[in-house]
mmCIF file of C-alpha atoms in Angstrom:
data_model
loop_
_atom_site.group_PDB
_atom_site.id
_atom_site.type_symbol
_atom_site.label_atom_id
_atom_site.label_comp_id
_atom_site.label_asym_id
_atom_site.label_seq_id
_atom_site.Cartn_x
_atom_site.Cartn_y
_atom_site.Cartn_z
ATOM 1 C CA MET A 1 0.000 0.000 0.000
ATOM 2 C CA THR A 2 1.369 3.409 -0.963
ATOM 3 C CA VAL A 3 1.606 6.352 1.420
ATOM 4 C CA THR A 4 -1.208 8.126 -0.446
ATOM 5 C CA SER A 5 -3.489 5.093 -0.173
ATOM 6 C CA ALA A 6 -2.743 4.686 3.533
ATOM 7 C CA LEU A 7 -3.429 8.359 4.220
ATOM 8 C CA THR A 8 -6.670 8.127 2.223
ATOM 9 C CA VAL A 9 -7.907 5.232 4.368
ATOM 10 C CA ILE A 10 -6.936 7.064 7.566
ATOM 11 C CA ALA A 11 -8.654 10.246 6.394
ATOM 12 C CA VAL A 12 -11.886 8.426 5.525
ATOM 13 C CA ILE A 13 -11.936 6.676 8.915
ATOM 14 C CA LEU A 14 -11.299 9.962 10.733
ATOM 15 C CA THR A 15 -14.021 11.693 8.707
ATOM 16 C CA LEU A 16 -16.575 9.051 9.697
ATOM 17 C CA ALA A 17 -15.393 9.216 13.321
ATOM 18 C CA TYR A 18 -15.773 12.987 13.249
ATOM 19 C CA ALA A 19 -19.300 12.567 11.891
ATOM 20 C CA VAL A 20 -20.119 10.277 14.840
ATOM 21 C CA LEU A 21 -18.720 12.869 17.240
ATOM 22 C CA ASN A 22 -20.651 15.583 15.427
ATOM 23 C CA GLY A 23 -23.909 13.669 15.790
ATOM 24 C CA PHE A 24 -23.124 12.878 19.419
ATOM 25 C CA ARG A 25 -22.690 16.546 20.202
ATOM 26 C CA ASP A 26 -25.377 18.045 17.977
ATOM 27 C CA SER A 27 -28.109 15.609 19.006
ATOM 28 C CA SER A 28 -28.211 17.728 22.163
ATOM 29 C CA THR A 29 -28.839 20.806 20.057
ATOM 30 C CA ALA A 30 -31.686 19.214 18.123
ATOM 31 C CA VAL A 31 -33.581 17.771 21.098
ATOM 32 C CA ALA A 32 -32.601 19.927 24.101
ATOM 33 C CA ALA A 33 -35.650 22.203 24.013
ATOM 34 C CA ALA A 34 -38.099 19.328 23.432
ATOM 35 C CA VAL A 35 -36.618 17.305 26.303
ATOM 36 C CA ARG A 36 -36.536 20.369 28.582
ATOM 37 C CA THR A 37 -40.289 20.993 28.199
ATOM 38 C CA ARG A 38 -41.162 17.261 28.190
ATOM 39 C CA ALA A 39 -42.497 17.400 24.645
ATOM 40 C CA LEU A 40 -40.433 14.253 24.023
ATOM 41 C CA THR A 41 -38.812 11.776 26.384
ATOM 42 C CA PRO A 42 -35.018 11.559 26.099
ATOM 43 C CA VAL A 43 -35.039 8.098 24.503
ATOM 44 C CA VAL A 44 -37.741 8.946 21.976
ATOM 45 C CA ALA A 45 -36.043 12.271 21.230
ATOM 46 C CA VAL A 46 -32.676 10.781 20.235
ATOM 47 C CA VAL A 47 -34.244 7.947 18.220
ATOM 48 C CA VAL A 48 -36.438 10.361 16.270
ATOM 49 C CA ALA A 49 -33.543 12.805 15.841
ATOM 50 C CA ALA A 50 -31.289 10.030 14.506
ATOM 51 C CA PHE A 51 -33.950 8.982 11.995
ATOM 52 C CA PHE A 52 -34.486 12.497 10.654
ATOM 53 C CA ALA A 53 -30.756 13.283 10.608
ATOM 54 C CA PHE A 54 -30.349 10.161 8.450
ATOM 55 C CA LEU A 55 -33.114 11.324 6.116
ATOM 56 C CA GLY A 56 -31.698 14.851 5.926
ATOM 57 C CA THR A 57 -28.305 13.580 4.832
ATOM 58 C CA LEU A 58 -29.870 11.513 2.046
ATOM 59 C CA ALA A 59 -32.522 14.049 1.035
ATOM 60 C CA THR A 60 -30.347 16.084 -1.319
ATOM 61 C CA SER A 61 -26.743 16.423 -2.384
ATOM 62 C CA GLY A 62 -26.883 20.122 -3.234
ATOM 63 C CA LEU A 63 -24.783 21.357 -0.312
ATOM 64 C CA SER A 64 -22.339 18.440 -0.630
ATOM 65 C CA THR A 65 -21.774 19.164 -4.300
ATOM 66 C CA ALA A 66 -21.310 22.880 -3.647
ATOM 67 C CA LEU A 67 -18.763 22.189 -0.902
ATOM 68 C CA VAL A 68 -16.844 19.745 -3.078
ATOM 69 C CA ASP A 69 -16.752 22.295 -5.905
ATOM 70 C CA ALA A 70 -15.506 24.956 -3.504
ATOM 71 C CA LEU A 71 -12.837 22.830 -1.822
ATOM 72 C CA ASN A 72 -11.715 20.551 -4.636
ATOM 73 C CA PHE A 73 -9.951 23.375 -6.454
ATOM 74 C CA ASN A 74 -8.383 24.726 -3.270
ATOM 75 C CA VAL A 75 -7.032 21.710 -1.371
ATOM 76 C CA PRO A 76 -3.789 20.427 -2.937
ATOM 77 C CA PRO A 77 -3.988 16.905 -4.399
ATOM 78 C CA GLY A 78 -2.273 13.823 -3.086
ATOM 79 C CA THR A 79 -0.327 13.514 0.149
ATOM 80 C CA ALA A 80 -0.185 17.263 0.866
ATOM 81 C CA GLY A 81 -3.957 17.673 0.855
ATOM 82 C CA LEU A 82 -4.573 14.452 2.792
ATOM 83 C CA LYS A 83 -2.181 15.578 5.552
ATOM 84 C CA MET A 84 -4.127 18.814 5.894
ATOM 85 C CA VAL A 85 -7.446 17.006 6.150
ATOM 86 C CA ILE A 86 -6.125 14.515 8.723
ATOM 87 C CA CYS A 87 -4.565 17.229 10.894
ATOM 88 C CA GLY A 88 -7.736 19.296 10.608
ATOM 89 C CA LEU A 89 -9.960 16.387 11.652
ATOM 90 C CA ILE A 90 -7.788 15.472 14.639
ATOM 91 C CA THR A 91 -7.634 19.099 15.834
ATOM 92 C CA ALA A 92 -11.369 19.728 15.410
ATOM 93 C CA GLY A 93 -12.227 16.401 17.031
ATOM 94 C CA ALA A 94 -10.069 17.095 20.082
ATOM 95 C CA TRP A 95 -11.626 20.556 20.524
ATOM 96 C CA GLY A 96 -15.115 19.078 20.117
ATOM 97 C CA ILE A 97 -14.484 16.475 22.832
ATOM 98 C CA TYR A 98 -13.134 19.143 25.176
ATOM 99 C CA CYS A 99 -16.164 21.380 24.626
ATOM 100 C CA TRP A 100 -18.536 18.444 25.155
ATOM 101 C CA TRP A 101 -16.774 17.604 28.422
ATOM 102 C CA ARG A 102 -17.303 21.186 29.534
ATOM 103 C CA GLY A 103 -20.949 21.025 28.430
ATOM 104 C CA MET A 104 -20.373 23.849 25.957
ATOM 105 C CA PRO A 105 -22.172 23.906 22.578
ATOM 106 C CA MET A 106 -19.895 24.910 19.697
ATOM 107 C CA SER A 107 -19.856 24.663 15.915
ATOM 108 C CA SER A 108 -18.335 21.490 14.453
ATOM 109 C CA THR A 109 -18.356 23.190 11.038
ATOM 110 C CA HIS A 110 -16.370 26.191 12.219
ATOM 111 C CA SER A 111 -13.869 24.071 14.121
ATOM 112 C CA LEU A 112 -13.114 21.837 11.125
ATOM 113 C CA LEU A 113 -12.813 24.641 8.573
ATOM 114 C CA SER A 114 -10.646 26.682 10.939
ATOM 115 C CA ALA A 115 -8.366 23.703 11.562
ATOM 116 C CA LEU A 116 -7.991 23.208 7.795
ATOM 117 C CA VAL A 117 -7.032 26.863 7.412
ATOM 118 C CA GLY A 118 -4.462 26.516 10.202
ATOM 119 C CA ALA A 119 -3.008 23.405 8.588
ATOM 120 C CA SER A 120 -2.799 25.220 5.264
ATOM 121 C CA GLY A 121 -1.082 28.213 6.832
ATOM 122 C CA ALA A 122 1.531 26.009 8.472
ATOM 123 C CA ALA A 123 2.195 24.206 5.176
ATOM 124 C CA ALA A 124 2.666 27.535 3.405
ATOM 125 C CA PHE A 125 4.988 28.741 6.181
ATOM 126 C CA VAL A 126 7.436 25.877 5.604
ATOM 127 C CA GLY A 127 7.178 26.052 1.822
ATOM 128 C CA ASP A 128 4.896 23.067 1.219
ATOM 129 C CA GLU A 129 1.785 23.026 -0.938
ATOM 130 C CA SER A 130 -1.061 24.863 0.745
ATOM 131 C CA MET A 131 -4.746 25.443 0.223
ATOM 132 C CA ALA A 132 -5.660 28.197 -2.222
ATOM 133 C CA GLY A 133 -8.158 30.735 -0.902
ATOM 134 C CA ALA A 134 -7.786 29.545 2.702
ATOM 135 C CA TRP A 135 -8.339 32.931 4.293
ATOM 136 C CA GLN A 136 -11.297 33.665 2.011
ATOM 137 C CA LEU A 137 -12.758 30.345 3.199
ATOM 138 C CA LEU A 138 -12.193 31.371 6.817
ATOM 139 C CA LEU A 139 -13.843 34.742 6.258
ATOM 140 C CA GLY A 140 -16.818 33.538 4.214
ATOM 141 C CA SER A 141 -17.584 30.244 5.958
ATOM 142 C CA VAL A 142 -16.521 30.895 9.561
ATOM 143 C CA LEU A 143 -16.106 34.535 10.595
ATOM 144 C CA LEU A 144 -19.050 36.101 8.751
ATOM 145 C CA PRO A 145 -21.502 33.316 9.732
ATOM 146 C CA LEU A 146 -20.231 33.609 13.312
ATOM 147 C CA LEU A 147 -21.164 37.295 13.292
ATOM 148 C CA ILE A 148 -24.416 37.042 11.322
ATOM 149 C CA ALA A 149 -26.172 33.707 11.940
ATOM 150 C CA PRO A 150 -26.533 33.934 15.764
ATOM 151 C CA GLY A 151 -27.853 37.494 15.516
ATOM 152 C CA VAL A 152 -30.391 36.565 12.825
ATOM 153 C CA ALA A 153 -31.582 33.491 14.746
ATOM 154 C CA TYR A 154 -31.889 35.517 17.968
ATOM 155 C CA ALA A 155 -33.792 38.375 16.315
ATOM 156 C CA LEU A 156 -36.189 36.149 14.353
ATOM 157 C CA SER A 157 -37.014 34.024 17.394
ATOM 158 C CA TYR A 158 -37.485 37.086 19.599
ATOM 159 C CA LEU A 159 -39.810 38.735 17.082
ATOM 160 C CA ALA A 160 -41.741 35.530 16.325
ATOM 161 C CA VAL A 161 -42.873 35.365 19.948
ATOM 162 C CA ILE A 162 -44.935 38.550 19.487
ATOM 163 C CA PRO A 163 -47.454 37.256 16.901
ATOM 164 C CA ALA A 164 -47.475 33.834 18.576
ATOM 165 C CA MET A 165 -48.511 35.352 21.916
ATOM 166 C CA TRP A 166 -51.189 37.415 20.173
ATOM 167 C CA LEU A 167 -52.658 34.315 18.521
ATOM 168 C CA VAL A 168 -52.975 32.403 21.811
ATOM 169 C CA ARG A 169 -54.028 35.361 23.959
ATOM 170 C CA HIS A 170 -57.527 33.940 24.589
ATOM 171 C CA ASN A 171 -56.418 30.383 25.374
ATOM 172 C CA THR A 172 -55.592 28.923 28.754
ATOM 173 C CA SER A 173 -51.966 28.250 29.600
ATOM 174 C CA ARG A 174 -52.698 24.530 29.769
ATOM 175 C CA THR A 175 -54.091 24.464 26.238
ATOM 176 C CA VAL A 176 -51.209 26.529 24.909
ATOM 177 C CA ASN A 177 -48.642 24.256 26.529
ATOM 178 C CA GLU A 178 -50.291 21.077 25.245
ATOM 179 C CA VAL A 179 -50.515 22.348 21.674
ATOM 180 C CA SER A 180 -46.998 23.803 21.841
ATOM 181 C CA ARG A 181 -45.538 20.498 23.045
ATOM 182 C CA THR A 182 -47.051 18.803 20.014
ATOM 183 C CA GLY A 183 -45.638 21.481 17.765
ATOM 184 C CA GLN A 184 -42.313 21.259 19.527
ATOM 185 C CA ALA A 185 -42.107 17.538 18.818
ATOM 186 C CA VAL A 186 -42.570 18.375 15.123
ATOM 187 C CA THR A 187 -39.989 21.183 15.121
ATOM 188 C CA ALA A 188 -37.487 18.952 16.950
ATOM 189 C CA CYS A 189 -37.785 16.532 14.024
ATOM 190 C CA ALA A 190 -37.328 19.470 11.648
ATOM 191 C CA SER A 191 -34.181 20.554 13.506
ATOM 192 C CA ALA A 192 -32.779 17.036 13.241
ATOM 193 C CA LEU A 193 -33.595 17.047 9.529
ATOM 194 C CA GLY A 194 -31.705 20.331 9.248
ATOM 195 C CA LEU A 195 -28.781 18.715 11.064
ATOM 196 C CA GLY A 196 -28.640 16.075 8.340
ATOM 197 C CA LEU A 197 -29.013 18.641 5.576
ATOM 198 C CA GLN A 198 -26.091 20.620 6.960
ATOM 199 C CA ASP A 199 -23.662 18.445 8.913
ATOM 200 C CA GLY A 200 -24.434 15.160 7.196
ATOM 201 C CA GLN A 201 -23.881 16.628 3.766
ATOM 202 C CA ARG A 202 -20.685 18.312 4.907
ATOM 203 C CA THR A 203 -19.444 14.857 5.931
ATOM 204 C CA GLY A 204 -20.328 13.469 2.508
ATOM 205 C CA ALA A 205 -18.475 16.330 0.839
ATOM 206 C CA LEU A 206 -15.367 15.714 2.932
ATOM 207 C CA ILE A 207 -15.349 11.977 2.168
ATOM 208 C CA ALA A 208 -15.656 12.746 -1.548
ATOM 209 C CA LEU A 209 -12.813 15.263 -1.290
ATOM 210 C CA VAL A 210 -10.581 12.701 0.448
ATOM 211 C CA LEU A 211 -11.287 10.036 -2.170
ATOM 212 C CA MET A 212 -10.570 12.489 -4.993
ATOM 213 C CA ASN A 213 -7.279 13.517 -3.384
ATOM 214 C CA GLY A 214 -6.370 9.859 -2.938
ATOM 215 C CA ARG A 215 -7.198 9.256 -6.608
ATOM 216 C CA LEU A 216 -9.839 6.692 -5.661
ATOM 217 C CA MET A 217 -12.692 8.727 -7.104
ATOM 218 C CA ASP A 218 -13.054 10.881 -10.186
ATOM 219 C CA PRO A 219 -14.271 14.481 -9.778
ATOM 220 C CA GLY A 220 -18.044 14.616 -9.968
ATOM 221 C CA PRO A 221 -21.234 14.471 -7.895
ATOM 222 C CA VAL A 222 -21.214 12.900 -4.449
ATOM 223 C CA THR A 223 -22.262 9.280 -4.875
ATOM 224 C CA TRP A 224 -25.140 7.540 -3.123
ATOM 225 C CA ALA A 225 -22.730 5.245 -1.250
ATOM 226 C CA ILE A 226 -20.877 8.224 0.211
ATOM 227 C CA GLN A 227 -24.107 9.867 1.339
ATOM 228 C CA LEU A 228 -25.248 6.609 2.914
ATOM 229 C CA ALA A 229 -21.995 6.242 4.853
ATOM 230 C CA ALA A 230 -22.202 9.853 6.048
ATOM 231 C CA ALA A 231 -25.848 9.426 7.062
ATOM 232 C CA ALA A 232 -25.104 6.230 9.001
ATOM 233 C CA ALA A 233 -22.169 7.780 10.889
ATOM 234 C CA LEU A 234 -24.067 10.965 11.792
ATOM 235 C CA SER A 235 -27.237 9.169 12.904
ATOM 236 C CA PHE A 236 -25.229 6.684 14.980
ATOM 237 C CA GLY A 237 -23.631 9.602 16.801
ATOM 238 C CA VAL A 238 -27.059 11.160 17.367
ATOM 239 C CA LEU A 239 -28.257 7.910 18.958
ATOM 240 C CA LEU A 240 -25.443 8.127 21.505
ATOM 241 C CA GLY A 241 -26.705 11.535 22.687
ATOM 242 C CA GLY A 242 -24.493 14.198 24.302
ATOM 243 C CA TRP A 243 -26.460 14.984 27.424
ATOM 244 C CA ARG A 244 -23.928 17.380 28.955
ATOM 245 C CA ILE A 245 -24.744 19.910 26.241
ATOM 246 C CA THR A 246 -28.467 19.143 26.493
ATOM 247 C CA TYR A 247 -28.356 20.204 30.132
ATOM 248 C CA THR A 248 -26.593 23.449 29.232
ATOM 249 C CA LEU A 249 -29.097 24.368 26.519
ATOM 250 C CA GLY A 250 -32.176 23.286 28.457
ATOM 251 C CA ARG A 251 -31.326 24.423 31.980
ATOM 252 C CA ARG A 252 -28.385 26.785 32.220
ATOM 253 C CA LEU A 253 -29.019 29.470 29.589
ATOM 254 C CA VAL A 254 -32.671 30.493 29.739
ATOM 255 C CA ASN A 255 -35.995 29.581 31.303
ATOM 256 C CA PHE A 256 -38.501 28.978 28.495
ATOM 257 C CA ASP A 257 -41.904 27.366 27.997
ATOM 258 C CA PRO A 258 -43.064 24.944 25.248
ATOM 259 C CA LEU A 259 -44.330 27.778 23.024
ATOM 260 C CA ARG A 260 -40.977 29.532 22.993
ATOM 261 C CA GLY A 261 -39.154 26.238 22.581
ATOM 262 C CA MET A 262 -41.291 25.472 19.535
ATOM 263 C CA ILE A 263 -40.565 28.898 18.044
ATOM 264 C CA ALA A 264 -36.799 28.596 18.597
ATOM 265 C CA GLN A 265 -36.648 25.170 16.984
ATOM 266 C CA GLY A 266 -38.855 26.233 14.094
ATOM 267 C CA VAL A 267 -36.755 29.308 13.302
ATOM 268 C CA SER A 268 -33.479 27.368 13.444
ATOM 269 C CA ALA A 269 -34.878 24.582 11.250
ATOM 270 C CA ILE A 270 -35.972 27.089 8.594
ATOM 271 C CA MET A 271 -32.526 28.715 8.611
ATOM 272 C CA LEU A 272 -30.820 25.337 8.224
ATOM 273 C CA PHE A 273 -33.148 24.335 5.382
ATOM 274 C CA LEU A 274 -32.551 27.578 3.497
ATOM 275 C CA GLY A 275 -28.810 27.400 4.040
ATOM 276 C CA SER A 276 -28.597 23.880 2.645
ATOM 277 C CA VAL A 277 -31.248 23.694 -0.075
ATOM 278 C CA VAL A 278 -31.479 27.288 -1.354
ATOM 279 C CA PHE A 279 -28.172 29.058 -0.690
ATOM 280 C CA HIS A 280 -25.847 26.019 -0.452
ATOM 281 C CA LEU A 281 -24.058 27.549 2.522
ATOM 282 C CA PRO A 282 -22.719 25.622 5.535
ATOM 283 C CA MET A 283 -24.409 26.843 8.722
ATOM 284 C CA SER A 284 -23.862 25.937 12.346
ATOM 285 C CA THR A 285 -26.744 23.932 13.795
ATOM 286 C CA THR A 286 -25.450 24.671 17.277
ATOM 287 C CA GLN A 287 -25.321 28.426 16.859
ATOM 288 C CA THR A 288 -28.719 28.795 15.188
ATOM 289 C CA VAL A 289 -30.556 26.633 17.742
ATOM 290 C CA THR A 290 -28.773 28.098 20.768
ATOM 291 C CA SER A 291 -29.342 31.683 19.626
ATOM 292 C CA GLY A 292 -32.958 30.904 18.804
ATOM 293 C CA ILE A 293 -33.559 29.503 22.287
ATOM 294 C CA VAL A 294 -32.023 32.571 23.931
ATOM 295 C CA GLY A 295 -33.942 34.948 21.641
ATOM 296 C CA ALA A 296 -37.356 33.349 22.182
ATOM 297 C CA GLY A 297 -36.745 32.894 25.893
ATOM 298 C CA ASN A 298 -35.668 36.502 26.354
ATOM 299 C CA ASN A 299 -38.995 37.826 25.052
ATOM 300 C CA GLN A 300 -40.849 37.449 28.336
ATOM 301 C CA SER A 301 -42.161 39.819 30.963
ATOM 302 C CA PHE A 302 -39.516 38.708 33.452
ATOM 303 C CA GLU A 303 -35.753 38.288 33.210
ATOM 304 C CA SER A 304 -35.267 34.689 32.073
ATOM 305 C CA VAL A 305 -31.806 34.610 30.499
ATOM 306 C CA VAL A 306 -28.709 33.775 32.548
ATOM 307 C CA TRP A 307 -26.430 36.123 30.641
ATOM 308 C CA ARG A 308 -23.351 34.960 32.531
ATOM 309 C CA ASN A 309 -23.731 31.485 31.037
ATOM 310 C CA VAL A 310 -24.635 32.870 27.613
ATOM 311 C CA ALA A 311 -21.380 34.855 27.707
ATOM 312 C CA LYS A 312 -19.437 31.642 28.441
ATOM 313 C CA VAL A 313 -20.974 29.969 25.377
ATOM 314 C CA ALA A 314 -20.242 33.022 23.234
ATOM 315 C CA ARG A 315 -16.606 32.954 24.346
ATOM 316 C CA ILE A 316 -16.332 29.338 23.214
ATOM 317 C CA TRP A 317 -17.752 30.312 19.815
ATOM 318 C CA VAL A 318 -15.181 33.097 19.440
ATOM 319 C CA LEU A 319 -12.329 30.937 20.712
ATOM 320 C CA THR A 320 -13.131 28.056 18.359
ATOM 321 C CA PRO A 321 -11.596 29.550 15.180
ATOM 322 C CA ALA A 322 -8.501 30.775 17.028
ATOM 323 C CA VAL A 323 -7.879 27.511 18.907
ATOM 324 C CA CYS A 324 -8.478 25.308 15.872
ATOM 325 C CA ILE A 325 -6.312 27.432 13.555
ATOM 326 C CA PHE A 326 -3.476 27.217 16.082
ATOM 327 C CA GLY A 327 -4.004 23.498 16.711
ATOM 328 C CA GLY A 328 -4.185 22.648 13.021
ATOM 329 C CA ALA A 329 -0.978 24.585 12.355
ATOM 330 C CA VAL A 330 0.965 23.019 15.224
ATOM 331 C CA LEU A 331 -0.127 19.480 14.344
ATOM 332 C CA THR A 332 0.773 19.986 10.682
ATOM 333 C CA LEU A 333 4.266 21.127 11.623
ATOM 334 C CA ALA A 334 4.611 18.214 14.059
ATOM 335 C CA VAL A 335 3.812 15.515 11.486
ATOM 336 C CA ARG A 336 5.831 17.063 8.651
ATOM 337 C CA PRO A 337 9.009 15.036 9.379
ATOM 338 C CA LEU A 338 6.993 11.826 8.991
ATOM 339 C CA PHE A 339 6.212 12.487 5.322
#
């Protein structure tokens, strides 16, 4: 087996492992609000979320194809590109495990792309082949979404509470809660579907990129087999459930009722759908859902948001690009003597 073939196998395995970790962490994001308000039991929530994440990954290949087109011309072919992908996956995976252990929600998309940029920068520093347009990728796919997506999700969820409260103004709180729990069960499924549309398809795109770099696949659309593998890995991770983050989202950030939980999940699901199907842009499931929960929960007559804990989550979001760029660069320099 050649070095390129060996690195290709390692990269594919790490990509699938990262998808499992991604599902493990982001299952909390998809079901936290529904579990918090008892719209779904924890076991039912993760099973349903895994099913819809699987469907979302297989539903379309639009985002996967767009990501492959964007990255295929930028990542260098052969061993150089495979080393970047491997170092990026290891760095992003380590940061994801650390954040899960701390119970902190963070973006798996941003961590991986930032780690790739760091790996590329280190390669360029020592005179090796690097990724073309790395800093444009960081700006367009990490920094701008980090600034825009949470604010949009917060504002839309906050504003959506106003017409929702007007519509139920003549109903009893019991009726509103019962109907909202039903709606929240539906929007939890929609959020899980959005997870598949975003994170599952990103996994498929990365597998395709690895196989192309390893010369085991010709450039072209993401195949059905790749999508199936990505869907299986992501949904398996969702089944494992990352309850540390569920507790943070459901208990530590904001006090919300079923109506506001339904609104937050609905807004985030719509944003994920549009990002994947219409605009073909990678979006953070974690950031849209978390911001939506805080936005909907903050629109109440009493102070319900624990801003100290929200600030801790926001710091993790800001630290993620910096930590992963640094980690990807250091790891790339460390493994350079091996190849």
